[in-house]
Tab-separated table of C-alpha atoms and ligand atoms in Angstrom:
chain	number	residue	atom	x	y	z
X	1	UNK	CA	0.000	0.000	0.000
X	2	UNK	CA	3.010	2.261	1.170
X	3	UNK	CA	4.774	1.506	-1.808
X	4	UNK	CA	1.643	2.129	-3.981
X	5	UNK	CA	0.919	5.445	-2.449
X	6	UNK	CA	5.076	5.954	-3.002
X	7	UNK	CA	5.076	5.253	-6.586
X	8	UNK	CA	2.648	7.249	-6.988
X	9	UNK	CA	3.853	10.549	-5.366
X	10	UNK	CA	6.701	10.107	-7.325
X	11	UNK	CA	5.104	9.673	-10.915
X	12	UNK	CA	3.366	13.539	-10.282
X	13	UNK	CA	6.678	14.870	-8.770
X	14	UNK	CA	7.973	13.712	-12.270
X	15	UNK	CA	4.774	15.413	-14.360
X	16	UNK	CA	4.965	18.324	-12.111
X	17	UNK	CA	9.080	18.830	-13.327
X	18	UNK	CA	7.819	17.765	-17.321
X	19	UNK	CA	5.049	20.422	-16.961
X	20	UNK	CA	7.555	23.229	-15.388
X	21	UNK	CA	10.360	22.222	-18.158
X	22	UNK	CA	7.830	22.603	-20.811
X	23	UNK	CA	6.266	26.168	-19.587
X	24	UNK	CA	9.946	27.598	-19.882
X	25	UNK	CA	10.098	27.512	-23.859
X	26	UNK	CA	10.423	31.473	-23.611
X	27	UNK	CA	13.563	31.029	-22.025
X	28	UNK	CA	15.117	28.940	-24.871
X	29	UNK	CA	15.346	32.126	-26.818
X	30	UNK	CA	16.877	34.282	-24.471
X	31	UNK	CA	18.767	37.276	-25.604
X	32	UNK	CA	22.570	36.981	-26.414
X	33	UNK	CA	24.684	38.201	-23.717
X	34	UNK	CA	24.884	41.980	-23.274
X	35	UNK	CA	21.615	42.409	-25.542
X	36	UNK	CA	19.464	45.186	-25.322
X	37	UNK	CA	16.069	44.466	-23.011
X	38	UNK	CA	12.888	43.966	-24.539
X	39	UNK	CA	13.280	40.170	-24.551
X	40	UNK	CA	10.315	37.841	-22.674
X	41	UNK	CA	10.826	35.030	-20.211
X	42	UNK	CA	8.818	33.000	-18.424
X	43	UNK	CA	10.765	31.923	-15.751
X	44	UNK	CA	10.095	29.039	-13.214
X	45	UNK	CA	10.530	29.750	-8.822
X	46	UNK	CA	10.569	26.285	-6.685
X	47	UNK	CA	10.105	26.347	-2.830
X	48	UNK	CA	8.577	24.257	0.229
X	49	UNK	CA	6.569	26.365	2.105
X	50	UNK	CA	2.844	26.173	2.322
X	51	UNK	CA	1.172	28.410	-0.119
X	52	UNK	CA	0.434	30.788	3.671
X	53	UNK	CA	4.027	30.882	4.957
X	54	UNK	CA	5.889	34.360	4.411
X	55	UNK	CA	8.319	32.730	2.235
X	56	UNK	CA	5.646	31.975	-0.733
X	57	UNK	CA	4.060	35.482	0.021
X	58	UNK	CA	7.195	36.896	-0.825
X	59	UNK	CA	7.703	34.952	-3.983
X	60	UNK	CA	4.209	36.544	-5.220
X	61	UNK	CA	6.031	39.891	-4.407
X	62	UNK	CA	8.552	38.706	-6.566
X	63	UNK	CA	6.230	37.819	-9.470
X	64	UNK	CA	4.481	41.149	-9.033
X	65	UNK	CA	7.598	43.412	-8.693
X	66	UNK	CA	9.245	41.418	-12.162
X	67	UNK	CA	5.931	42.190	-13.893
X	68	UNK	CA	6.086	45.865	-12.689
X	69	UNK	CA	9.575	46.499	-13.362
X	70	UNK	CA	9.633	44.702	-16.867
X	71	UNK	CA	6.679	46.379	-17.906
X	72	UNK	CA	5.323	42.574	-18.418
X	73	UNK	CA	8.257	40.986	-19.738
X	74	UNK	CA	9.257	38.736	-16.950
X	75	UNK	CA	6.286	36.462	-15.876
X	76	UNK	CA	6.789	33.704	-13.156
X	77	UNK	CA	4.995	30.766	-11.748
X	78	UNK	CA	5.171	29.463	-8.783
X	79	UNK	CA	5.849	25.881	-7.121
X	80	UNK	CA	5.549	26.205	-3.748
X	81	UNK	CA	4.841	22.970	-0.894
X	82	UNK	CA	7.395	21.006	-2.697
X	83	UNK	CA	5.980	20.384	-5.654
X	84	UNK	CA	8.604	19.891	-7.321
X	85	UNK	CA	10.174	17.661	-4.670
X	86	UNK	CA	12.748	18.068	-1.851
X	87	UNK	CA	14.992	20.655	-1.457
X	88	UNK	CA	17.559	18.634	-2.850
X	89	UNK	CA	15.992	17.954	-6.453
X	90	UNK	CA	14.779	21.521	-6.240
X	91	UNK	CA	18.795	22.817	-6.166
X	92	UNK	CA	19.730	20.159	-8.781
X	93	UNK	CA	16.995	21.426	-11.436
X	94	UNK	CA	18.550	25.142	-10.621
X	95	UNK	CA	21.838	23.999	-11.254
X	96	UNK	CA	21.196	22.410	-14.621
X	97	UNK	CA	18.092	25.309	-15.432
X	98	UNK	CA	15.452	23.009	-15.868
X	99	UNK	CA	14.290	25.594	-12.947
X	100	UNK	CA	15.073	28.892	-12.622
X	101	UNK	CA	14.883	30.334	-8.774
X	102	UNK	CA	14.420	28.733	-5.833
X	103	UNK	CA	13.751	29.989	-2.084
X	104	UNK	CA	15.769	27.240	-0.523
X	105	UNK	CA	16.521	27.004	3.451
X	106	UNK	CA	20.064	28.171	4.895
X	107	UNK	CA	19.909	25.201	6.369
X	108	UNK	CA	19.848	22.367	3.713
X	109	UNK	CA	22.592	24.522	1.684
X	110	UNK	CA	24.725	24.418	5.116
X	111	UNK	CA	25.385	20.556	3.590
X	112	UNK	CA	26.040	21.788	0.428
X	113	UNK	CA	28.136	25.261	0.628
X	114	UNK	CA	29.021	25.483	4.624
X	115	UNK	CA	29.629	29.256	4.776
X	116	UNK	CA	25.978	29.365	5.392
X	117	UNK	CA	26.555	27.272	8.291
X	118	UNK	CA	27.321	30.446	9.892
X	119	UNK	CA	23.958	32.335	10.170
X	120	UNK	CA	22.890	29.463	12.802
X	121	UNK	CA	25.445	31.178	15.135
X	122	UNK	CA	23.119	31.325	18.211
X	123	UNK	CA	21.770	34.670	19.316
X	124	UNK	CA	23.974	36.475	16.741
X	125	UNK	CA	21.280	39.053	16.558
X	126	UNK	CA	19.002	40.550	18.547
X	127	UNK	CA	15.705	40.804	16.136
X	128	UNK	CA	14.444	40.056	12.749
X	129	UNK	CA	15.548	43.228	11.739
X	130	UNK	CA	19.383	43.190	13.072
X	131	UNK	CA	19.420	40.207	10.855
X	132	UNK	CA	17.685	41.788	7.512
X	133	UNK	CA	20.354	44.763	8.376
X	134	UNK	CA	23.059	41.850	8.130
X	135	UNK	CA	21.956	40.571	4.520
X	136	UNK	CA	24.235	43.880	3.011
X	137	UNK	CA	27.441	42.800	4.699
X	138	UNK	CA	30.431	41.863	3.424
X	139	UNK	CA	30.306	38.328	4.449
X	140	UNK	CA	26.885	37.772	4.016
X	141	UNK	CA	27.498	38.263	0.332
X	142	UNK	CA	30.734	36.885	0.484
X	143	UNK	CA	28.156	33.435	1.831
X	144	UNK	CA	26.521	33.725	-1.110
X	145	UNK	CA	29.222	33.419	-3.439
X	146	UNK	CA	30.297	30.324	-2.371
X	147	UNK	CA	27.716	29.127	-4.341
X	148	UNK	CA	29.200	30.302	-7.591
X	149	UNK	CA	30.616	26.515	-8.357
X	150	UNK	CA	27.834	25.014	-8.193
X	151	UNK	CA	26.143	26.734	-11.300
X	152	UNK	CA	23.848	28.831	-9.022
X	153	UNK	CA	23.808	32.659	-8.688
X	154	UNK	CA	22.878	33.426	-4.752
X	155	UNK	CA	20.898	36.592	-4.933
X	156	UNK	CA	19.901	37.585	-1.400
X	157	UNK	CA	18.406	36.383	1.923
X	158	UNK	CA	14.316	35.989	3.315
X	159	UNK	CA	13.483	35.448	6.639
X	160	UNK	CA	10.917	34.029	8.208
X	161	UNK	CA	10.401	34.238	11.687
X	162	UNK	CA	13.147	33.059	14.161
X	163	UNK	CA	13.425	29.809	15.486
X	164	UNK	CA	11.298	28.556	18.780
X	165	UNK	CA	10.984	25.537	20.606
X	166	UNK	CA	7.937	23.496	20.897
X	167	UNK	CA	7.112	20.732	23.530
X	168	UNK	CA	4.509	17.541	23.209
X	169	UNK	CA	3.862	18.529	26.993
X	170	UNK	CA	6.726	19.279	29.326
X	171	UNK	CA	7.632	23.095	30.300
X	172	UNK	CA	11.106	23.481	29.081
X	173	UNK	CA	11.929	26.392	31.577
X	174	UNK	CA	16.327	25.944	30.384
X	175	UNK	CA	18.670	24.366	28.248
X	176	UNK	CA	19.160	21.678	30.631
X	177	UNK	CA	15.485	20.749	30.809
X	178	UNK	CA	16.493	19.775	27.213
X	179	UNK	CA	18.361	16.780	28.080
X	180	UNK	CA	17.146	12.940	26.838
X	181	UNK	CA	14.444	14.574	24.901
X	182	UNK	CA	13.829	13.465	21.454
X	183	UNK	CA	13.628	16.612	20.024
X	184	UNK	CA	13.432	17.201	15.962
X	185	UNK	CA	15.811	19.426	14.612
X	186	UNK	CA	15.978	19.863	10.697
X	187	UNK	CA	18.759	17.599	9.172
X	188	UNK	CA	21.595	20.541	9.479
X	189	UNK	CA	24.585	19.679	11.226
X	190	UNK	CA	25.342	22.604	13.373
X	191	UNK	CA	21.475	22.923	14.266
X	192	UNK	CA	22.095	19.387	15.467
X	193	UNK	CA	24.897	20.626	17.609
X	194	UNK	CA	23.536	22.978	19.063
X	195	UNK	CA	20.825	20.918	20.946
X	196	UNK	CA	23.178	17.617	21.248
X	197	UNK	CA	25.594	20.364	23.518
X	198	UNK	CA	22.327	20.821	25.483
X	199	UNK	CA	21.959	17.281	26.277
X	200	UNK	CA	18.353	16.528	23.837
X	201	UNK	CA	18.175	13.535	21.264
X	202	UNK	CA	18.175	15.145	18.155
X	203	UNK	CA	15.937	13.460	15.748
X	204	UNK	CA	16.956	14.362	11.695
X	205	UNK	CA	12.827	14.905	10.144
X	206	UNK	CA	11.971	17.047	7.099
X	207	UNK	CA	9.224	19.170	7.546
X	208	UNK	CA	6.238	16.908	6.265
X	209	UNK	CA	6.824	14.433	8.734
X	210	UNK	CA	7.087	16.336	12.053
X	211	UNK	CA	3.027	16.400	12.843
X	212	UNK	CA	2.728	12.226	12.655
X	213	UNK	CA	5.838	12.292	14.562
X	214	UNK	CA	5.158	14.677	17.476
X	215	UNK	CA	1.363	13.306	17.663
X	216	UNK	CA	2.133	9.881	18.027
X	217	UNK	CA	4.821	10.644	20.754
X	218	UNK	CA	7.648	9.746	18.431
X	219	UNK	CA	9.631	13.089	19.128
X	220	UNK	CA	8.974	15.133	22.291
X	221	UNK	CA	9.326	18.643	20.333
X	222	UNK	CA	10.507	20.356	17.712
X	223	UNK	CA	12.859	23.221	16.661
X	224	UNK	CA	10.457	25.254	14.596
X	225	UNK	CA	9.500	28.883	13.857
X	226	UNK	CA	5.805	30.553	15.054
X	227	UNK	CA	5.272	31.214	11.051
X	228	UNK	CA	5.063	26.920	10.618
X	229	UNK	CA	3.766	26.259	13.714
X	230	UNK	CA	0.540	27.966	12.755
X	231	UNK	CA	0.441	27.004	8.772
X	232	UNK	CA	1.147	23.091	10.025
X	233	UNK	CA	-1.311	23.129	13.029
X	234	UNK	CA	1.814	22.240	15.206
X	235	UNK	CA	-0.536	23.936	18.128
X	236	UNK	CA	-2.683	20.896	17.777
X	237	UNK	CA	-0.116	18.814	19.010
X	238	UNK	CA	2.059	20.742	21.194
X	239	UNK	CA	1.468	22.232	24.357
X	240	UNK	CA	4.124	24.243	25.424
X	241	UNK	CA	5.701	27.173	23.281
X	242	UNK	CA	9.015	28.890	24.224
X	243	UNK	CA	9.600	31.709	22.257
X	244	UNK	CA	13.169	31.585	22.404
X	245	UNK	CA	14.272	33.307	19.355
X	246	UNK	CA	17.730	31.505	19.048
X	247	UNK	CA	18.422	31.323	15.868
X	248	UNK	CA	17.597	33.149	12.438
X	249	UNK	CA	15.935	31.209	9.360
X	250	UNK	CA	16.616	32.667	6.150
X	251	UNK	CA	15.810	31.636	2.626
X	252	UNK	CA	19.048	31.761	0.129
X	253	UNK	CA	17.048	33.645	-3.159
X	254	UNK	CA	19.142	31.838	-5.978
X	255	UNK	CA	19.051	31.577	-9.528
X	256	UNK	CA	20.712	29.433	-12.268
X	257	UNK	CA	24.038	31.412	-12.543
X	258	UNK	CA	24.384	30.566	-16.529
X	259	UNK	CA	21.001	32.281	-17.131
X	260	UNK	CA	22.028	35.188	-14.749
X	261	UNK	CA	24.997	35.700	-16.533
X	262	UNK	CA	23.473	35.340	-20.257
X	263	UNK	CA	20.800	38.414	-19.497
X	264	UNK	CA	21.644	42.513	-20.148
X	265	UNK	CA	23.121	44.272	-17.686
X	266	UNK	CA	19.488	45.736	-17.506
X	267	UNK	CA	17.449	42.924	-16.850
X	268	UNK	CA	20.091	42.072	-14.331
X	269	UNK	CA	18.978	44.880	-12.512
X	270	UNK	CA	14.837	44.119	-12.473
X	271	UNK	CA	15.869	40.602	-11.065
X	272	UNK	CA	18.708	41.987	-8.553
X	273	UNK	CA	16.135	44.823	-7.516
X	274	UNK	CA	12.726	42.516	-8.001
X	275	UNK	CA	14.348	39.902	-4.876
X	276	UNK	CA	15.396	43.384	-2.529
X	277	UNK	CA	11.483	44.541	-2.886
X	278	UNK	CA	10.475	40.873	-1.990
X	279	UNK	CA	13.218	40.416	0.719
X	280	UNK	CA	12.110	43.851	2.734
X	281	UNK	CA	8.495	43.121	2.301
X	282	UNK	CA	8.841	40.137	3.997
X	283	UNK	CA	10.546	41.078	6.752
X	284	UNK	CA	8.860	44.108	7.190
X	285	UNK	CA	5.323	42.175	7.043
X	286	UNK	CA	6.829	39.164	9.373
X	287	UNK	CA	7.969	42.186	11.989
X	288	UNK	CA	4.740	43.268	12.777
X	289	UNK	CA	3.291	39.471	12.634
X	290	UNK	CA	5.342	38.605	16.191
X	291	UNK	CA	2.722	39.326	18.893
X	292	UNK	CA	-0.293	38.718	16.686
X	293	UNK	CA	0.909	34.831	16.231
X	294	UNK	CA	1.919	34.346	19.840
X	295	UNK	CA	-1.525	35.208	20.588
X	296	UNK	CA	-2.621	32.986	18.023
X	297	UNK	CA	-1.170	30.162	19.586
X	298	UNK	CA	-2.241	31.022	23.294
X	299	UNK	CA	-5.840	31.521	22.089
X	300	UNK	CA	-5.268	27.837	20.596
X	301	UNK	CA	-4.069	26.605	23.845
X	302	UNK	CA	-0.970	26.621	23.722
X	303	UNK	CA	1.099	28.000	26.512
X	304	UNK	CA	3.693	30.490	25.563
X	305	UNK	CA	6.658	31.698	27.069
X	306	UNK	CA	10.055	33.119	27.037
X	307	UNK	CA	13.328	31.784	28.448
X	308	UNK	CA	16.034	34.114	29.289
X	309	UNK	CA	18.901	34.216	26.815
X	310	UNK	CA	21.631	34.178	29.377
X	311	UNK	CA	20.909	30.744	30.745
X	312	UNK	CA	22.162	29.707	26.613
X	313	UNK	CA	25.697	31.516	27.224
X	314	UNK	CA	28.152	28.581	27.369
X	315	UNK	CA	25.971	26.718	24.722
X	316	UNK	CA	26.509	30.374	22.579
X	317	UNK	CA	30.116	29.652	23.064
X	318	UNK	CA	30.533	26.076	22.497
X	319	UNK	CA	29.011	26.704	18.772
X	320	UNK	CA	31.289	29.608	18.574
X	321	UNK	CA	34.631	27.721	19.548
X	322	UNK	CA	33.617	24.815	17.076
X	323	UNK	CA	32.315	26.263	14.112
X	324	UNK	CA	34.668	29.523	13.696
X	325	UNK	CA	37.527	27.635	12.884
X	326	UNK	CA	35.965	25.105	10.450
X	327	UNK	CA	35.690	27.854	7.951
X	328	UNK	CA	37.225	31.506	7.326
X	329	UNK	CA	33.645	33.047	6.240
X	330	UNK	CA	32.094	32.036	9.567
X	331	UNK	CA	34.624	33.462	11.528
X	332	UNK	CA	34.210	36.546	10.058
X	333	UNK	CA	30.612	36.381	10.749
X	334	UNK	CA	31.159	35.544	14.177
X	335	UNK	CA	33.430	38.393	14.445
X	336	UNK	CA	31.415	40.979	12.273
X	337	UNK	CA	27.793	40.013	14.133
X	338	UNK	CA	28.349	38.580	17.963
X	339	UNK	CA	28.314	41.817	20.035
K	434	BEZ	C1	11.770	23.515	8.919
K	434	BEZ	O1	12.306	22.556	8.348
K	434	BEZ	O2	11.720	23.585	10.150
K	434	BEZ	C2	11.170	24.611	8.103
K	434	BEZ	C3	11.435	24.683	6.748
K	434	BEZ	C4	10.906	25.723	6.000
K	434	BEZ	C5	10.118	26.697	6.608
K	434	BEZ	C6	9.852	26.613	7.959
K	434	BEZ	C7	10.375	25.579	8.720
């Protein structure tokens, strides 16, 4: 029956990728490089999010703002939820341009380009916007080239809210409450880390597998972020919500760097530009979102809390003193962001 159901999923994953390869004929003809604008695209954006998370709001802001500033010439569809599979097939189609953009977590490209390894530095900022402020730095851009060899242009950063923790139903009141807790973290190494240092089991589950597993008992809570606890319905199965704001969770904006490259210095500019509108909207609009879905969840039943950022200090320090010296970029981010 499983395998059924498997085989199935699988042969519309596959339609899904021969429909979005076929809707890019514009693209074929695009314009030789250093060409004048006036050429059309239709260009293709994957991503996982629910079609009600912030991230696929701000790839409709990205739609809208390519339409505006190409006076129609750049169209884009969507694919959010994973249509067009997991993260990982998502950042192979961008690499070979069977896809063109994709809103893909910090976290899964941690495994493939570690640099980004570095915006998981605990309580390197003190807000959502500290960390939008950080996406013009040096570094950050520095991140994003790192990405260069892998046939994919990294245009900017999105955030979503920051990252909480949510119980089944014990009160985690700190870090060492943590301890023999199975406790899903999102398959990232030095996410992983950071909780093993605490003491909890950390159990490796994508995103569309954490409600089963939290309901049935099979993990005691969940690294997560207020924006997917309320799109998933986590609140149905957790009790206990500590806002603890340790970490940031950005999007990497990328594009197929051959394509990039091929367009006029011009168009260029509408895509480079088109991403920065998208990127402020969304944290601007996620800013103001903060105390409206904490009392979203509390009116849901949830209770929801804060624990005090001191009691993480040596577990701050321990990332620190590990992941600096694995890699010159997130030293510098260290350096550049911990205060
Ligand atoms: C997660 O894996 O926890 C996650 C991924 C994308 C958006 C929100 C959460």
């Amino acid at each position: 029956m499983m395998g059924l159901r498997k085989l199935g999923l699988t042969f519309v994953t596959f339609l899904l990728v021969l429909t979005a390869a076929a809707c890019g004929n514009d693209n074929d003809a695009k314009p030789a490089s250093g060409s004048e604008s006036g050429e059309k695209y239709t260009f293709k954006l994957a991503h996982i999010t629910p079609t009600d998370h912030m991230w696929h709001k701000a790839a409709e802001k990205f739609k809208e703002e390519l339409d505006n500033r190409s006076d129609g010439r750049m169209k884009l569809e969507i694919y959010p939820a994973s249509q067009l599979g997991t993260e990982a097939d998502m950042v192979q189609q961008i690499s070979s341009g069977s896809v063109d953009f994709g809103f893909i977590t910090a976290a899964y490209m941690s495994s493939r380009a570690p640099a980004f390894t570095a915006w998981f530095a605990p309580y390197a900022f003190k807000d959502l916007e500290a960390a939008n402020a950080a996406r013009d730095s040096e570094v950050a851009k520095k991140i994003l080239g790192t990405l260069d060899d892998q046939g994919l242009k990294g245009l900017d950063y999105l955030f979503a809210g920051n990252r909480v923790m949510l119980f089944k139903d014990k009160e985690v009141k700190k870090p060492e409450d943590l301890k023999g807790l199975s406790f899903r973290v999102t398959p990232s190494p030095p996410l992983q880390d950071f909780y093993k240092s605490m003491g909890a089991s950390p159990e490796s589950l994508p995103l569309p597998e954490v409600y089963a597993a939290i309901q049935t008992g099979v993990i005691d809570g969940m690294d997560m972020d207020l924006d997917a606890t309320i799109t998933n319905k986590y609140y149905e199965v957790a009790k206990y919500g500590a806002v603890t704001n340790h970490m940031v969770w950005p999007a990497v904006a990328m594009m197929n760097k051959e394509e990039y490259e091929k367009m006029s210095d011009s168009d260029k500019k509408i895509i480079d530009e088109s991403i920065k509108a998208a990127a402020e909207y969304a944290v601007k609009t996620r800013s103001g979102q903060e105390e409206e879905f904490k009392k979203t969840l509390s009116d849901a039943g949830m209770k929801i809390y804060e624990i005090d950022q001191t009691l993480f200090d040596p577990y701050i320090k321990q990332f620190d003193e590990k992941y600096g010296p694995t890699d010159p970029l997130i030293q510098e981010f260290i350096d550049t962001f911990r205060e």
